mmCIF file of C-alpha atoms in Angstrom:
data_model
loop_
_atom_site.group_PDB
_atom_site.id
_atom_site.type_symbol
_atom_site.label_atom_id
_atom_site.label_comp_id
_atom_site.label_asym_id
_atom_site.label_seq_id
_atom_site.Cartn_x
_atom_site.Cartn_y
_atom_site.Cartn_z
ATOM 1 C CA MET P 141 38.103 -160.178 120.393
ATOM 2 C CA THR P 142 40.115 -161.016 117.303
ATOM 3 C CA ALA P 143 43.556 -159.953 116.743
ATOM 4 C CA THR P 144 41.921 -157.055 114.348
ATOM 5 C CA ASP P 145 39.530 -155.220 117.292
ATOM 6 C CA GLU P 146 42.560 -154.577 119.193
ATOM 7 C CA HIS P 147 43.117 -152.285 116.842
ATOM 8 C CA PHE P 148 40.752 -149.140 117.452
ATOM 9 C CA GLY P 149 39.214 -150.912 120.381
ATOM 10 C CA GLU P 150 38.350 -146.969 121.555
ATOM 11 C CA ALA P 151 35.621 -146.691 118.911
ATOM 12 C CA ALA P 152 33.786 -148.572 120.856
ATOM 13 C CA SER P 153 33.715 -146.769 123.623
ATOM 14 C CA GLU P 154 32.207 -143.828 121.712
ATOM 15 C CA TRP P 155 30.132 -145.913 119.102
ATOM 16 C CA ASP P 156 27.512 -148.302 119.222
ATOM 17 C CA LEU P 157 29.228 -150.840 116.827
ATOM 18 C CA GLU P 158 27.322 -153.318 116.619
ATOM 19 C CA THR P 159 23.689 -151.636 115.359
ATOM 20 C CA LEU P 160 26.676 -150.051 112.419
ATOM 21 C CA TYR P 161 28.234 -153.035 111.616
ATOM 22 C CA THR P 162 24.999 -154.467 111.090
ATOM 23 C CA ASP P 163 23.079 -151.626 108.856
ATOM 24 C CA LEU P 164 26.034 -151.231 107.570
ATOM 25 C CA ALA P 165 25.718 -154.905 106.119
ATOM 26 C CA SER P 166 22.336 -154.062 105.285
ATOM 27 C CA ALA P 167 23.428 -151.572 102.870
ATOM 28 C CA LYS P 168 26.511 -153.956 101.271
ATOM 29 C CA GLY P 169 24.200 -156.971 101.315
ATOM 30 C CA LYS P 170 26.064 -158.896 103.245
ATOM 31 C CA ARG P 171 28.695 -158.649 106.328
ATOM 32 C CA LEU P 172 31.241 -156.174 106.716
ATOM 33 C CA THR P 173 34.711 -157.947 106.170
ATOM 34 C CA PRO P 174 37.410 -157.874 108.995
ATOM 35 C CA VAL P 175 39.519 -155.035 107.248
ATOM 36 C CA GLU P 176 36.350 -152.787 106.520
ATOM 37 C CA LYS P 177 35.143 -152.557 109.972
ATOM 38 C CA LEU P 178 38.287 -152.141 110.983
ATOM 39 C CA HIS P 179 39.149 -149.039 108.725
ATOM 40 C CA LEU P 180 35.931 -147.546 109.546
ATOM 41 C CA ARG P 181 36.995 -147.980 113.228
ATOM 42 C CA GLY P 182 39.691 -145.933 112.758
ATOM 43 C CA LEU P 183 37.778 -143.502 111.059
ATOM 44 C CA LEU P 184 35.246 -143.156 114.041
ATOM 45 C CA CYS P 185 38.209 -142.850 116.279
ATOM 46 C CA GLY P 186 39.825 -139.256 113.914
ATOM 47 C CA HIS P 187 42.233 -140.899 112.159
ATOM 48 C CA SER P 188 42.784 -140.316 108.860
ATOM 49 C CA PRO P 189 43.257 -142.731 106.543
ATOM 50 C CA ALA P 190 47.418 -142.287 105.926
ATOM 51 C CA GLU P 191 47.371 -142.085 109.773
ATOM 52 C CA ILE P 192 44.567 -145.643 109.488
ATOM 53 C CA ALA P 193 47.739 -147.247 106.945
ATOM 54 C CA GLU P 194 50.499 -145.861 109.181
ATOM 55 C CA LYS P 195 48.848 -147.435 112.482
ATOM 56 C CA LEU P 196 48.648 -150.781 110.173
ATOM 57 C CA SER P 197 51.699 -150.639 107.876
ATOM 58 C CA LYS P 198 49.650 -150.792 105.098
ATOM 59 C CA ASN P 199 50.487 -147.968 101.975
ATOM 60 C CA GLY P 200 48.138 -145.648 102.039
ATOM 61 C CA LYS P 201 46.891 -145.260 99.124
ATOM 62 C CA GLY P 202 45.839 -148.446 99.269
ATOM 63 C CA VAL P 203 43.869 -147.620 102.600
ATOM 64 C CA GLU P 204 42.161 -144.562 100.518
ATOM 65 C CA THR P 205 41.067 -146.497 97.643
ATOM 66 C CA ASP P 206 39.944 -149.402 99.627
ATOM 67 C CA LEU P 207 37.566 -147.039 101.655
ATOM 68 C CA CYS P 208 36.122 -145.231 98.935
ATOM 69 C CA ALA P 209 35.389 -148.635 97.287
ATOM 70 C CA THR P 210 33.803 -149.448 100.758
ATOM 71 C CA VAL P 211 33.353 -147.629 103.542
ATOM 72 C CA TYR P 212 32.441 -144.929 102.645
ATOM 73 C CA LYS P 213 30.046 -146.060 100.103
ATOM 74 C CA TYR P 214 28.365 -148.271 102.341
ATOM 75 C CA VAL P 215 27.402 -145.223 104.834
ATOM 76 C CA LYS P 216 26.533 -142.991 101.892
ATOM 77 C CA GLY P 217 23.842 -146.065 100.982
ATOM 78 C CA LEU P 218 23.101 -146.014 105.482
ATOM 79 C CA VAL P 219 22.856 -142.229 105.776
ATOM 80 C CA ASP P 220 21.228 -142.088 102.138
ATOM 81 C CA LYS P 221 23.523 -139.485 101.211
ATOM 82 C CA SER P 222 24.419 -141.392 97.616
ATOM 83 C CA ASN P 223 24.769 -138.406 95.199
ATOM 84 C CA GLY P 224 26.784 -137.349 98.286
ATOM 85 C CA LYS P 225 30.807 -137.056 97.065
ATOM 86 C CA VAL P 226 32.864 -137.726 100.423
ATOM 87 C CA GLU P 227 34.283 -134.718 100.517
ATOM 88 C CA ASN P 228 36.649 -135.377 103.471
ATOM 89 C CA TRP P 229 37.404 -138.489 106.103
ATOM 90 C CA ARG P 230 35.633 -136.814 108.377
ATOM 91 C CA ASN P 231 32.345 -136.589 106.685
ATOM 92 C CA ILE P 232 31.422 -140.192 107.365
ATOM 93 C CA SER P 233 31.974 -140.009 111.236
ATOM 94 C CA GLU P 234 29.633 -136.887 111.201
ATOM 95 C CA TRP P 235 27.582 -138.807 108.618
ATOM 96 C CA LEU P 236 26.639 -141.479 111.537
ATOM 97 C CA GLU P 237 26.665 -139.151 114.019
ATOM 98 C CA GLU P 238 23.950 -137.187 113.270
ATOM 99 C CA ALA P 239 22.935 -140.947 112.349
ATOM 100 C CA GLY P 240 22.037 -141.469 115.932
ATOM 101 C CA TYR P 241 25.243 -144.276 116.629
ATOM 102 C CA LYS P 242 27.196 -142.152 118.931
ATOM 103 C CA SER P 243 26.454 -142.937 122.078
ATOM 104 C CA LEU P 244 25.730 -139.647 124.583
ATOM 105 C CA SER P 245 27.436 -137.879 126.465
ATOM 106 C CA SER P 246 27.215 -138.580 130.666
ATOM 107 C CA ALA P 247 25.250 -136.716 132.682
ATOM 108 C CA LYS P 248 25.499 -137.531 137.192
ATOM 109 C CA VAL P 249 22.388 -136.856 139.086
ATOM 110 C CA GLN P 250 22.783 -137.239 142.940
ATOM 111 C CA GLY P 251 24.464 -139.894 143.793
ATOM 112 C CA LEU P 252 24.525 -141.585 140.833
ATOM 113 C CA GLU P 253 27.527 -141.377 138.282
ATOM 114 C CA LEU P 254 26.330 -142.411 134.266
ATOM 115 C CA LEU P 255 29.646 -143.491 132.756
ATOM 116 C CA PRO P 256 29.860 -142.101 129.449
ATOM 117 C CA GLU P 257 32.340 -145.257 127.709
ATOM 118 C CA LYS P 258 29.939 -147.180 128.491
ATOM 119 C CA SER P 259 26.840 -145.565 128.255
ATOM 120 C CA ILE P 260 24.586 -146.355 124.528
ATOM 121 C CA VAL P 261 22.209 -144.585 123.055
ATOM 122 C CA ASN P 262 20.452 -146.033 119.973
ATOM 123 C CA ILE P 263 16.967 -145.398 117.511
ATOM 124 C CA THR P 264 16.723 -148.381 116.454
ATOM 125 C CA ASN P 265 13.483 -147.627 113.988
ATOM 126 C CA ILE P 266 11.389 -144.821 113.447
ATOM 127 C CA ASN P 267 7.875 -144.627 112.230
ATOM 128 C CA ILE P 268 4.854 -142.734 111.692
ATOM 129 C CA GLU P 269 1.867 -144.094 113.184
ATOM 130 C CA LYS P 270 -1.414 -143.177 113.543
ATOM 131 C CA ASN P 271 -0.321 -139.483 112.865
ATOM 132 C CA GLN P 272 2.330 -139.778 116.023
ATOM 133 C CA ILE P 273 5.593 -139.801 115.262
ATOM 134 C CA VAL P 274 7.159 -143.197 116.538
ATOM 135 C CA PHE P 275 11.362 -143.979 118.117
ATOM 136 C CA LEU P 276 12.104 -147.273 118.949
ATOM 137 C CA ILE P 277 15.229 -146.659 121.508
ATOM 138 C CA ASN P 278 17.123 -148.667 122.726
ATOM 139 C CA LEU P 279 18.803 -147.613 126.582
ATOM 140 C CA ARG P 280 21.543 -149.320 128.730
ATOM 141 C CA ILE P 281 23.073 -147.145 131.160
ATOM 142 C CA PRO P 282 25.261 -148.809 133.159
ATOM 143 C CA THR P 283 25.660 -147.147 137.236
ATOM 144 C CA GLN P 284 27.729 -147.361 139.807
ATOM 145 C CA LEU P 285 26.524 -146.524 143.314
ATOM 146 C CA SER P 286 28.659 -143.557 145.711
ATOM 147 C CA SER P 287 29.731 -145.685 148.516
ATOM 148 C CA ASP P 288 28.403 -143.250 151.165
ATOM 149 C CA LEU P 289 25.048 -142.991 149.752
ATOM 150 C CA PRO P 290 22.343 -144.360 151.671
ATOM 151 C CA THR P 291 20.442 -146.706 149.564
ATOM 152 C CA GLU P 292 16.638 -147.196 151.695
ATOM 153 C CA ASN P 293 15.536 -143.499 149.736
ATOM 154 C CA LEU P 294 17.641 -143.746 147.087
ATOM 155 C CA GLY P 295 15.113 -143.734 143.888
ATOM 156 C CA GLU P 296 13.490 -140.805 145.924
ATOM 157 C CA ASP P 297 16.813 -139.108 145.165
ATOM 158 C CA ILE P 298 17.711 -139.776 142.162
ATOM 159 C CA PHE P 299 13.865 -139.068 140.636
ATOM 160 C CA LYS P 300 14.989 -135.124 143.239
ATOM 161 C CA GLY P 301 17.734 -134.981 141.361
ATOM 162 C CA LEU P 302 16.233 -135.281 137.763
ATOM 163 C CA GLN P 303 13.337 -132.686 138.777
#
């Protein structure tokens, strides 16, 4: 983790940042800079450009100008809103959530707790093949077993809880 990764680190618990960085780099044509990543994480944490500037001890107008020239432009290209206007900085996180970059919230199954801050669901590709829509999904769900749960029938108990 670099020094700039320490700021707005909570974005990593709710967003698939690595995939988002990769996809935005494709939209940009080259890798995002550390400052672009930092500003993006600030937006994803729900901070306005002025709040991002304040937390980073920067000029508010400078951060807003940087966002308009970089992150806003890349996100618009990524989510196919090239003709759309970023009317509010909140549009960025809304568009990215609609595009599937936000991790899904938790669910509880009998005896098994899913950890929302670590769970990641990402649709990596959508294709139409032979009159079918095919989704490629990357699903990572860390689990923690309850200590009082017997493990010999764990699989059966989990599937009963899902029915």
